[in-house]
Amino acid sequence: MGKLTALRRFGGWLVLGAAATFMLSVVPASAGTKLDIVWMGWAEEMVKPLMDWFEQENPDIKLNYQRIPYNELLSSLEVRLGARTPEPDIYSADASLTASYAARGHLMDLTPHFKDDLARFDEAALQAASYRGKVFAGPFATSTQLMYVNVDLFKAAGVELPGTGIEDRWTWEQVLGAAKKIAKPQENIWGILLEQSDRPYQLLPLMQSRGAKVVSDDGLVSTGYIDGDKFVEATQFYGDLFGVHKVSPPGLFDLNLVQEVFHTGRAAMMVGGTWNLDRLNAGASFKWIAVPHPYFEGGTPVTSTGSWQIGINPRSKNPEAALKFMRFFMRDDVQVKWFNLRPYPPVLKANWSNLSDRLTGQPWKIAKYELQNTAVPRPPIPGFREYEEILKLAFRDIQQGAPVKERLTRAAREIDRELAKYK
Amino acid sequence: MPIEPWACDMKINPAYYFLAPAVVGLTVFKLIPISVAIVGSFYGTSLMGESVFRGIDNYRSILSDPDLLSSLGITLLFNLIANPLQVVLSLAVALLVFRPGPLIGLFRSVLFLPVTLSLVLTALIWNLLFDPFLGPVNAILEAVGIGRQGFFKDETQALGSMVWLATWRGVGYWMLFMLAGLYAIPESLHEAARIDGASWWQRFCHVTLPLMRRPIAFVLVAATAINMLFFAPVYIITAGGPNGATDFVMFRIYQTAFNYIDLGRALAMSTIMLLVVLIVALVELRLLRSED
């Protein structure tokens, strides 16, 4: 009898539990919704204020965000998205990979949700977030590159400074000439630094300035392009900066370390992003100026662009909450705050005037000119991840003395092998 | 007499009960994943994530890929140098710390210390120590007039530097097995040889070495299995470079699976790697087979 009572009591709890589970499942999705977010590994103080602001405005949505450093972010996303699970709901998408993610069904088509907003975005940023005529990501930042100059080192070596006007743009040959006069490798003083010295993002403009085409029109063949004469010539120039002229430190691939070398006054020039401006303005220990990105004599000025976007996983179980998050981050005021946390050039047209008090001075004038006139986005090829990774390893080897033509030929063979799956 | 419902006449050798946990563990954690990997190596993934049967295409493409064959060559060369080196050095240090003496415990601990560090930490430490600009090793080399070396950054020295790193970490561990082997040799045999007038070298060649065949074979096979799968330092320090000098197969497998998004091909490479390790281990075991 006692056993029967216990069994009934257990049955009662079971029914109650099932009812509670059912009740919870029919509560509207927005109540107590949790969004799983994979975010680029910017410093916590650059990320948390925006996330907190969103949570304050949307108390029914909790954000579970994970910041992953750039070097691990892309492979980590590959693993998580490749599993085709509903998580992460939202992720930071590198602009160069939009086409790749979209082609593989990892991005929600945002075109219907953005239809009234399209005119608000900078055209290049919107183009970078699109694939085959549809918008797949929310532009969150764009980028351009400037050349920062340590005036003190130039003066100490008695070398004439480059002008800061667009018309004063130096050629790479002039940069090398000045760098050779200033660099003292034995004393750890360098002539020229490339902030992301192994990444196609920063290096493709060198080859494009020389007139090289970096991939076939359909984005599926690299042989004949990255091992073509002009690409090889520009890469040879790049490789010689490290091994022959010894004006750049080889093997320094970490962006933070390169920045550290420049910001501690141990390099005469650095080609880098506008994110360096805040640190320099905050109090550099040396006098500095920013000048336009160099180009090859007889070639055309080309600068890198593109940056971060926000993507929604199409398998997300919380699409409404994810779209709320997206709309929040596409707001003018949110992106103004974002600029104040990390000064990427704005992707919203209105913010160039909203931020006019901060976007003053010659560096920002140059940045705006480059974005409108010389910026060339990375090729929107479905296999950019493979293209970038293989080319990155080739650039690393070339920095350390590998024969340029031979190494690029091998890279082209490897890239074509990996791109074959997209045909 | 009550009859237990599960009782039967069939008698099971008690040894099976003892073996069962190991067999279950081996099946769940080794045999099933290996089987899944082998089956997966005949498949690919479509862009939209669906599995597509590729037959032997993955294998055909791998075996005709000169880059992978070059990786396999580098991995085998690394093993050809690192494995015998680790065996010889671990036996040598085991002989040095075998006999009791003052501070012998301290020496053993110091030799074992590198094993307690994770491979990732080991890689970071040696990357800093060997740094061409900031590394203390280069500062010393420069001070004594040898000049700075590239180590991991130099195409001709990178593989050797990896051998050094693997050996620095591995020797202390393998020393333990060698010590166990040395302790298992009956002291009476050495005693008899000594009475017969055998020198230290003669006792080592004719008593110690023959009786150490089993521990040596074990260390050699185990070191092979570990060094064939050498990965973390390559990922952290060289990423396969400079110019492919440390492009080990495991790094290529990682690249293929996670950066080039081709799991089927990566699994086919893993299967080939498994076969290579098996063949090398069998050859080593056969060469070092004990007479008894």
CSV table of N, CA, C and O in Angstrom, one decimal, chain A residues 280-360:
chain,number,residue,atom,x,y,z
A,280,LEU,N,47.9,57.1,-30.4
A,280,LEU,CA,48.9,58.2,-30.7
A,280,LEU,C,48.4,59.5,-30.2
A,280,LEU,O,49.2,60.3,-29.6
A,281,ASN,N,47.1,59.8,-30.3
A,281,ASN,CA,46.6,61.1,-29.8
A,281,ASN,C,46.6,61.1,-28.3
A,281,ASN,O,46.7,62.2,-27.7
A,282,ALA,N,46.5,60.0,-27.7
A,282,ALA,CA,46.5,59.9,-26.2
A,282,ALA,C,47.8,60.3,-25.6
A,282,ALA,O,47.9,60.5,-24.4
A,283,GLY,N,48.9,60.3,-26.4
A,283,GLY,CA,50.1,60.7,-25.9
A,283,GLY,C,51.3,59.9,-26.3
A,283,GLY,O,51.8,59.0,-25.5
A,284,ALA,N,51.7,60.0,-27.6
A,284,ALA,CA,52.9,59.3,-28.0
A,284,ALA,C,54.1,60.0,-27.4
A,284,ALA,O,54.1,61.2,-27.2
A,285,SER,N,55.2,59.2,-27.3
A,285,SER,CA,56.4,59.8,-26.7
A,285,SER,C,57.3,60.4,-27.7
A,285,SER,O,58.4,60.8,-27.5
A,286,PHE,N,56.7,60.5,-29.0
A,286,PHE,CA,57.5,61.1,-30.0
A,286,PHE,C,56.5,61.9,-30.9
A,286,PHE,O,55.3,61.7,-30.8
A,287,LYS,N,57.0,62.8,-31.7
A,287,LYS,CA,56.2,63.6,-32.6
A,287,LYS,C,55.9,62.7,-33.9
A,287,LYS,O,56.7,62.1,-34.4
A,288,TRP,N,54.6,62.8,-34.3
A,288,TRP,CA,54.2,61.9,-35.4
A,288,TRP,C,53.3,62.7,-36.3
A,288,TRP,O,52.7,63.7,-36.0
A,289,ILE,N,53.2,62.2,-37.6
A,289,ILE,CA,52.2,62.6,-38.5
A,289,ILE,C,51.7,61.4,-39.3
A,289,ILE,O,52.3,60.3,-39.2
A,290,ALA,N,50.5,61.6,-39.9
A,290,ALA,CA,49.9,60.5,-40.7
A,290,ALA,C,49.9,61.0,-42.1
A,290,ALA,O,49.5,62.1,-42.4
A,291,VAL,N,50.3,60.1,-43.0
A,291,VAL,CA,50.4,60.5,-44.5
A,291,VAL,C,49.7,59.4,-45.3
A,291,VAL,O,49.4,58.3,-44.8
A,292,PRO,N,49.4,59.7,-46.6
A,292,PRO,CA,48.7,58.7,-47.4
A,292,PRO,C,49.5,57.4,-47.6
A,292,PRO,O,50.7,57.4,-47.6
A,293,HIS,N,48.8,56.4,-47.8
A,293,HIS,CA,49.3,55.0,-48.1
A,293,HIS,C,50.2,55.1,-49.3
A,293,HIS,O,49.8,55.7,-50.3
A,294,PRO,N,51.4,54.5,-49.3
A,294,PRO,CA,52.3,54.6,-50.5
A,294,PRO,C,51.8,53.8,-51.7
A,294,PRO,O,50.9,52.9,-51.5
A,295,TYR,N,52.3,54.0,-52.8
A,295,TYR,CA,52.0,53.3,-54.0
A,295,TYR,C,53.3,53.1,-54.8
A,295,TYR,O,54.3,53.7,-54.5
A,296,PHE,N,53.2,52.2,-55.8
A,296,PHE,CA,54.4,51.9,-56.6
A,296,PHE,C,54.6,53.0,-57.7
A,296,PHE,O,53.6,53.4,-58.3
A,297,GLU,N,55.8,53.4,-57.9
A,297,GLU,CA,56.1,54.4,-59.0
A,297,GLU,C,55.5,53.8,-60.3
A,297,GLU,O,55.8,52.7,-60.7
A,298,GLY,N,54.8,54.6,-61.0
A,298,GLY,CA,54.2,54.2,-62.3
A,298,GLY,C,52.9,53.4,-62.1
A,298,GLY,O,52.3,53.0,-63.1
A,299,GLY,N,52.6,53.1,-60.9
A,299,GLY,CA,51.3,52.3,-60.6
A,299,GLY,C,50.2,53.2,-60.1
A,299,GLY,O,50.3,54.5,-60.2
A,300,THR,N,49.2,52.6,-59.5
A,300,THR,CA,48.1,53.5,-59.0
A,300,THR,C,48.0,53.3,-57.5
A,300,THR,O,48.2,52.2,-57.0
A,301,PRO,N,47.6,54.3,-56.8
A,301,PRO,CA,47.4,54.1,-55.3
A,301,PRO,C,46.2,53.2,-55.0
A,301,PRO,O,45.1,53.3,-55.6
A,302,VAL,N,46.4,52.2,-54.2
A,302,VAL,CA,45.4,51.2,-53.8
A,302,VAL,C,45.5,51.1,-52.3
A,302,VAL,O,46.6,50.9,-51.8
A,303,THR,N,44.3,51.1,-51.6
A,303,THR,CA,44.4,50.9,-50.2
A,303,THR,C,43.4,49.7,-49.8
A,303,THR,O,42.5,49.5,-50.5
A,304,SER,N,43.7,49.1,-48.6
A,304,SER,CA,42.9,48.1,-48.1
A,304,SER,C,41.6,48.7,-47.5
A,304,SER,O,41.6,49.8,-47.1
A,305,THR,N,40.6,47.9,-47.5
A,305,THR,CA,39.4,48.3,-46.8
A,305,THR,C,38.6,47.1,-46.4
A,305,THR,O,39.0,46.0,-46.5
A,306,GLY,N,37.4,47.4,-45.8
A,306,GLY,CA,36.6,46.3,-45.3
A,306,GLY,C,36.9,46.0,-43.9
A,306,GLY,O,38.1,46.2,-43.5
A,307,SER,N,36.0,45.5,-43.1
A,307,SER,CA,36.3,45.2,-41.8
A,307,SER,C,35.2,44.2,-41.2
A,307,SER,O,34.9,43.2,-41.9
A,308,TRP,N,34.6,44.6,-40.1
A,308,TRP,CA,33.7,43.7,-39.4
A,308,TRP,C,32.3,43.9,-39.7
A,308,TRP,O,31.8,45.0,-39.9
A,309,GLN,N,31.6,42.8,-39.8
A,309,GLN,CA,30.1,42.8,-40.0
A,309,GLN,C,29.5,41.9,-38.9
A,309,GLN,O,30.2,41.2,-38.3
A,310,ILE,N,28.2,42.1,-38.8
A,310,ILE,CA,27.4,41.2,-37.8
A,310,ILE,C,26.5,40.3,-38.6
A,310,ILE,O,25.8,40.7,-39.5
A,311,GLY,N,26.7,39.0,-38.3
A,311,GLY,CA,25.9,38.0,-39.1
A,311,GLY,C,24.9,37.3,-38.2
A,311,GLY,O,25.2,37.1,-37.0
A,312,ILE,N,23.8,36.8,-38.7
A,312,ILE,CA,22.8,36.0,-37.9
A,312,ILE,C,22.9,34.6,-38.5
A,312,ILE,O,22.8,34.4,-39.7
A,313,ASN,N,23.0,33.7,-37.6
A,313,ASN,CA,22.9,32.2,-38.0
A,313,ASN,C,21.5,31.9,-38.5
A,313,ASN,O,20.6,32.1,-37.7
A,314,PRO,N,21.4,31.5,-39.7
A,314,PRO,CA,20.0,31.2,-40.2
A,314,PRO,C,19.3,30.1,-39.5
A,314,PRO,O,18.1,29.9,-39.6
A,315,ARG,N,20.1,29.3,-38.7
A,315,ARG,CA,19.4,28.2,-37.9
A,315,ARG,C,19.1,28.6,-36.5
A,315,ARG,O,18.7,27.8,-35.7
A,316,SER,N,19.3,29.9,-36.2
A,316,SER,CA,19.0,30.4,-34.9
A,316,SER,C,17.6,30.1,-34.5
A,316,SER,O,16.6,30.3,-35.3
A,317,LYS,N,17.4,29.7,-33.2
A,317,LYS,CA,16.0,29.5,-32.7
A,317,LYS,C,15.4,30.8,-32.2
A,317,LYS,O,14.3,30.8,-31.8
A,318,ASN,N,16.2,31.8,-32.2
A,318,ASN,CA,15.7,33.1,-31.7
A,318,ASN,C,15.8,34.2,-32.8
A,318,ASN,O,16.5,35.3,-32.5
A,319,PRO,N,15.3,34.0,-34.0
A,319,PRO,CA,15.5,35.0,-35.0
A,319,PRO,C,15.0,36.4,-34.7
A,319,PRO,O,15.6,37.4,-35.1
A,320,GLU,N,13.9,36.5,-34.0
A,320,GLU,CA,13.3,37.8,-33.7
A,320,GLU,C,14.3,38.6,-32.8
A,320,GLU,O,14.5,39.7,-33.0
A,321,ALA,N,14.7,37.9,-31.7
A,321,ALA,CA,15.7,38.5,-30.8
A,321,ALA,C,17.0,38.9,-31.5
A,321,ALA,O,17.5,40.0,-31.3
A,322,ALA,N,17.4,38.0,-32.4
A,322,ALA,CA,18.7,38.3,-33.2
A,322,ALA,C,18.5,39.5,-34.1
A,322,ALA,O,19.4,40.3,-34.2
A,323,LEU,N,17.3,39.6,-34.7
A,323,LEU,CA,17.1,40.8,-35.5
A,323,LEU,C,17.0,42.1,-34.7
A,323,LEU,O,17.4,43.1,-35.1
A,324,LYS,N,16.4,41.9,-33.5
A,324,LYS,CA,16.4,43.1,-32.6
A,324,LYS,C,17.9,43.6,-32.3
A,324,LYS,O,18.2,44.8,-32.3
A,325,PHE,N,18.7,42.6,-32.1
A,325,PHE,CA,20.1,42.9,-31.8
A,325,PHE,C,20.8,43.5,-33.0
A,325,PHE,O,21.5,44.5,-32.9
A,326,MET,N,20.4,43.0,-34.2
A,326,MET,CA,21.0,43.6,-35.4
A,326,MET,C,20.5,45.0,-35.6
A,326,MET,O,21.3,45.9,-35.9
A,327,ARG,N,19.2,45.3,-35.4
A,327,ARG,CA,18.7,46.6,-35.6
A,327,ARG,C,19.4,47.6,-34.6
A,327,ARG,O,19.7,48.7,-35.0
A,328,PHE,N,19.6,47.1,-33.4
A,328,PHE,CA,20.2,47.9,-32.4
A,328,PHE,C,21.6,48.4,-32.8
A,328,PHE,O,22.0,49.5,-32.8
A,329,PHE,N,22.4,47.4,-33.3
A,329,PHE,CA,23.8,47.7,-33.7
A,329,PHE,C,23.9,48.5,-35.0
A,329,PHE,O,24.9,49.0,-35.3
A,330,MET,N,22.8,48.5,-35.7
A,330,MET,CA,22.8,49.3,-37.0
A,330,MET,C,22.4,50.8,-36.7
A,330,MET,O,22.2,51.5,-37.7
A,331,ARG,N,22.0,51.1,-35.5
A,331,ARG,CA,21.6,52.5,-35.2
A,331,ARG,C,22.7,53.5,-35.2
A,331,ARG,O,23.8,53.1,-34.8
A,332,ASP,N,22.4,54.7,-35.6
A,332,ASP,CA,23.4,55.7,-35.7
A,332,ASP,C,24.1,55.9,-34.3
A,332,ASP,O,25.3,56.0,-34.2
A,333,ASP,N,23.3,56.1,-33.3
A,333,ASP,CA,23.8,56.4,-32.0
A,333,ASP,C,24.7,55.3,-31.4
A,333,ASP,O,25.7,55.5,-30.7
A,334,VAL,N,24.3,54.0,-31.7
A,334,VAL,CA,25.1,52.9,-31.2
A,334,VAL,C,26.5,52.9,-31.9
A,334,VAL,O,27.5,52.7,-31.3
A,335,GLN,N,26.4,53.2,-33.2
A,335,GLN,CA,27.7,53.1,-34.0
A,335,GLN,C,28.6,54.4,-33.6
A,335,GLN,O,29.8,54.3,-33.8
A,336,VAL,N,27.9,55.5,-33.2
A,336,VAL,CA,28.7,56.6,-32.7
A,336,VAL,C,29.5,56.2,-31.5
A,336,VAL,O,30.7,56.4,-31.3
A,337,LYS,N,28.8,55.5,-30.6
A,337,LYS,CA,29.4,55.0,-29.3
A,337,LYS,C,30.5,54.0,-29.7
A,337,LYS,O,31.6,54.0,-29.1
A,338,TRP,N,30.3,53.2,-30.6
A,338,TRP,CA,31.3,52.2,-31.1
A,338,TRP,C,32.5,52.9,-31.6
A,338,TRP,O,33.6,52.5,-31.3
A,339,PHE,N,32.3,54.0,-32.4
A,339,PHE,CA,33.5,54.7,-32.9
A,339,PHE,C,34.3,55.3,-31.7
A,339,PHE,O,35.5,55.3,-31.7
A,340,ASN,N,33.6,55.7,-30.7
A,340,ASN,CA,34.3,56.3,-29.5
A,340,ASN,C,35.1,55.2,-28.7
A,340,ASN,O,36.0,55.5,-28.0
A,341,LEU,N,34.6,54.0,-28.9
A,341,LEU,CA,35.3,52.9,-28.2
A,341,LEU,C,36.5,52.4,-29.0
A,341,LEU,O,37.5,52.1,-28.5
A,342,ARG,N,36.3,52.4,-30.3
A,342,ARG,CA,37.4,51.9,-31.2
A,342,ARG,C,37.1,52.6,-32.6
A,342,ARG,O,36.1,52.4,-33.3
A,343,PRO,N,38.1,53.5,-33.0
A,343,PRO,CA,37.8,54.4,-34.1
A,343,PRO,C,38.0,53.8,-35.5
A,343,PRO,O,38.9,54.1,-36.2
A,344,TYR,N,37.1,52.9,-35.8
A,344,TYR,CA,37.0,52.4,-37.2
A,344,TYR,C,36.3,53.5,-38.0
A,344,TYR,O,35.3,54.1,-37.5
A,345,PRO,N,36.6,53.7,-39.3
A,345,PRO,CA,35.8,54.6,-40.1
A,345,PRO,C,34.4,54.2,-40.1
A,345,PRO,O,34.1,53.0,-40.2
A,346,PRO,N,33.4,55.2,-40.0
A,346,PRO,CA,32.0,54.8,-39.9
A,346,PRO,C,31.5,54.1,-41.2
A,346,PRO,O,32.0,54.4,-42.3
A,347,VAL,N,30.5,53.3,-41.1
A,347,VAL,CA,29.9,52.7,-42.2
A,347,VAL,C,28.5,53.3,-42.5
A,347,VAL,O,27.9,53.0,-43.5
A,348,LEU,N,28.0,54.1,-41.6
A,348,LEU,CA,26.8,54.8,-41.8
A,348,LEU,C,27.1,56.2,-42.2
A,348,LEU,O,27.9,56.9,-41.6
A,349,LYS,N,26.5,56.6,-43.4
A,349,LYS,CA,26.8,57.9,-44.0
A,349,LYS,C,26.6,59.0,-43.0
A,349,LYS,O,27.4,59.9,-42.9
A,350,ALA,N,25.5,58.9,-42.2
A,350,ALA,CA,25.2,60.0,-41.3
A,350,ALA,C,26.2,60.2,-40.2
A,350,ALA,O,26.4,61.3,-39.7
A,351,ASN,N,27.0,59.2,-39.9
A,351,ASN,CA,27.9,59.3,-38.8
A,351,ASN,C,29.2,60.1,-39.2
A,351,ASN,O,29.9,60.5,-38.3
A,352,TRP,N,29.4,60.3,-40.5
A,352,TRP,CA,30.5,61.1,-40.9
A,352,TRP,C,30.2,62.6,-40.4
A,352,TRP,O,31.1,63.3,-40.0
A,353,SER,N,28.9,63.0,-40.4
A,353,SER,CA,28.6,64.3,-39.8
A,353,SER,C,28.3,64.2,-38.3
A,353,SER,O,28.7,65.1,-37.6
A,354,ASN,N,27.7,63.1,-37.9
A,354,ASN,CA,27.5,63.0,-36.4
A,354,ASN,C,28.8,63.0,-35.6
A,354,ASN,O,28.8,63.5,-34.5
A,355,LEU,N,29.8,62.5,-36.3
A,355,LEU,CA,31.1,62.5,-35.6
A,355,LEU,C,32.1,63.5,-36.1
A,355,LEU,O,33.3,63.4,-35.9
A,356,SER,N,31.5,64.6,-36.7
A,356,SER,CA,32.4,65.6,-37.4
A,356,SER,C,33.4,66.2,-36.4
A,356,SER,O,34.5,66.5,-36.8
A,357,ASP,N,33.0,66.3,-35.1
A,357,ASP,CA,34.0,66.9,-34.2
A,357,ASP,C,35.2,66.0,-33.9
A,357,ASP,O,36.2,66.4,-33.5
A,358,ARG,N,35.0,64.7,-34.1
A,358,ARG,CA,36.1,63.7,-33.9
A,358,ARG,C,36.8,63.4,-35.2
A,358,ARG,O,38.0,63.0,-35.2
A,359,LEU,N,36.1,63.5,-36.3
A,359,LEU,CA,36.7,63.1,-37.6
A,359,LEU,C,37.4,64.3,-38.2
A,359,LEU,O,37.3,64.5,-39.4
A,360,THR,N,38.0,65.0,-37.4
A,360,THR,CA,38.7,66.2,-37.9
A,360,THR,C,40.2,65.9,-38.0
A,360,THR,O,40.7,64.9,-37.6
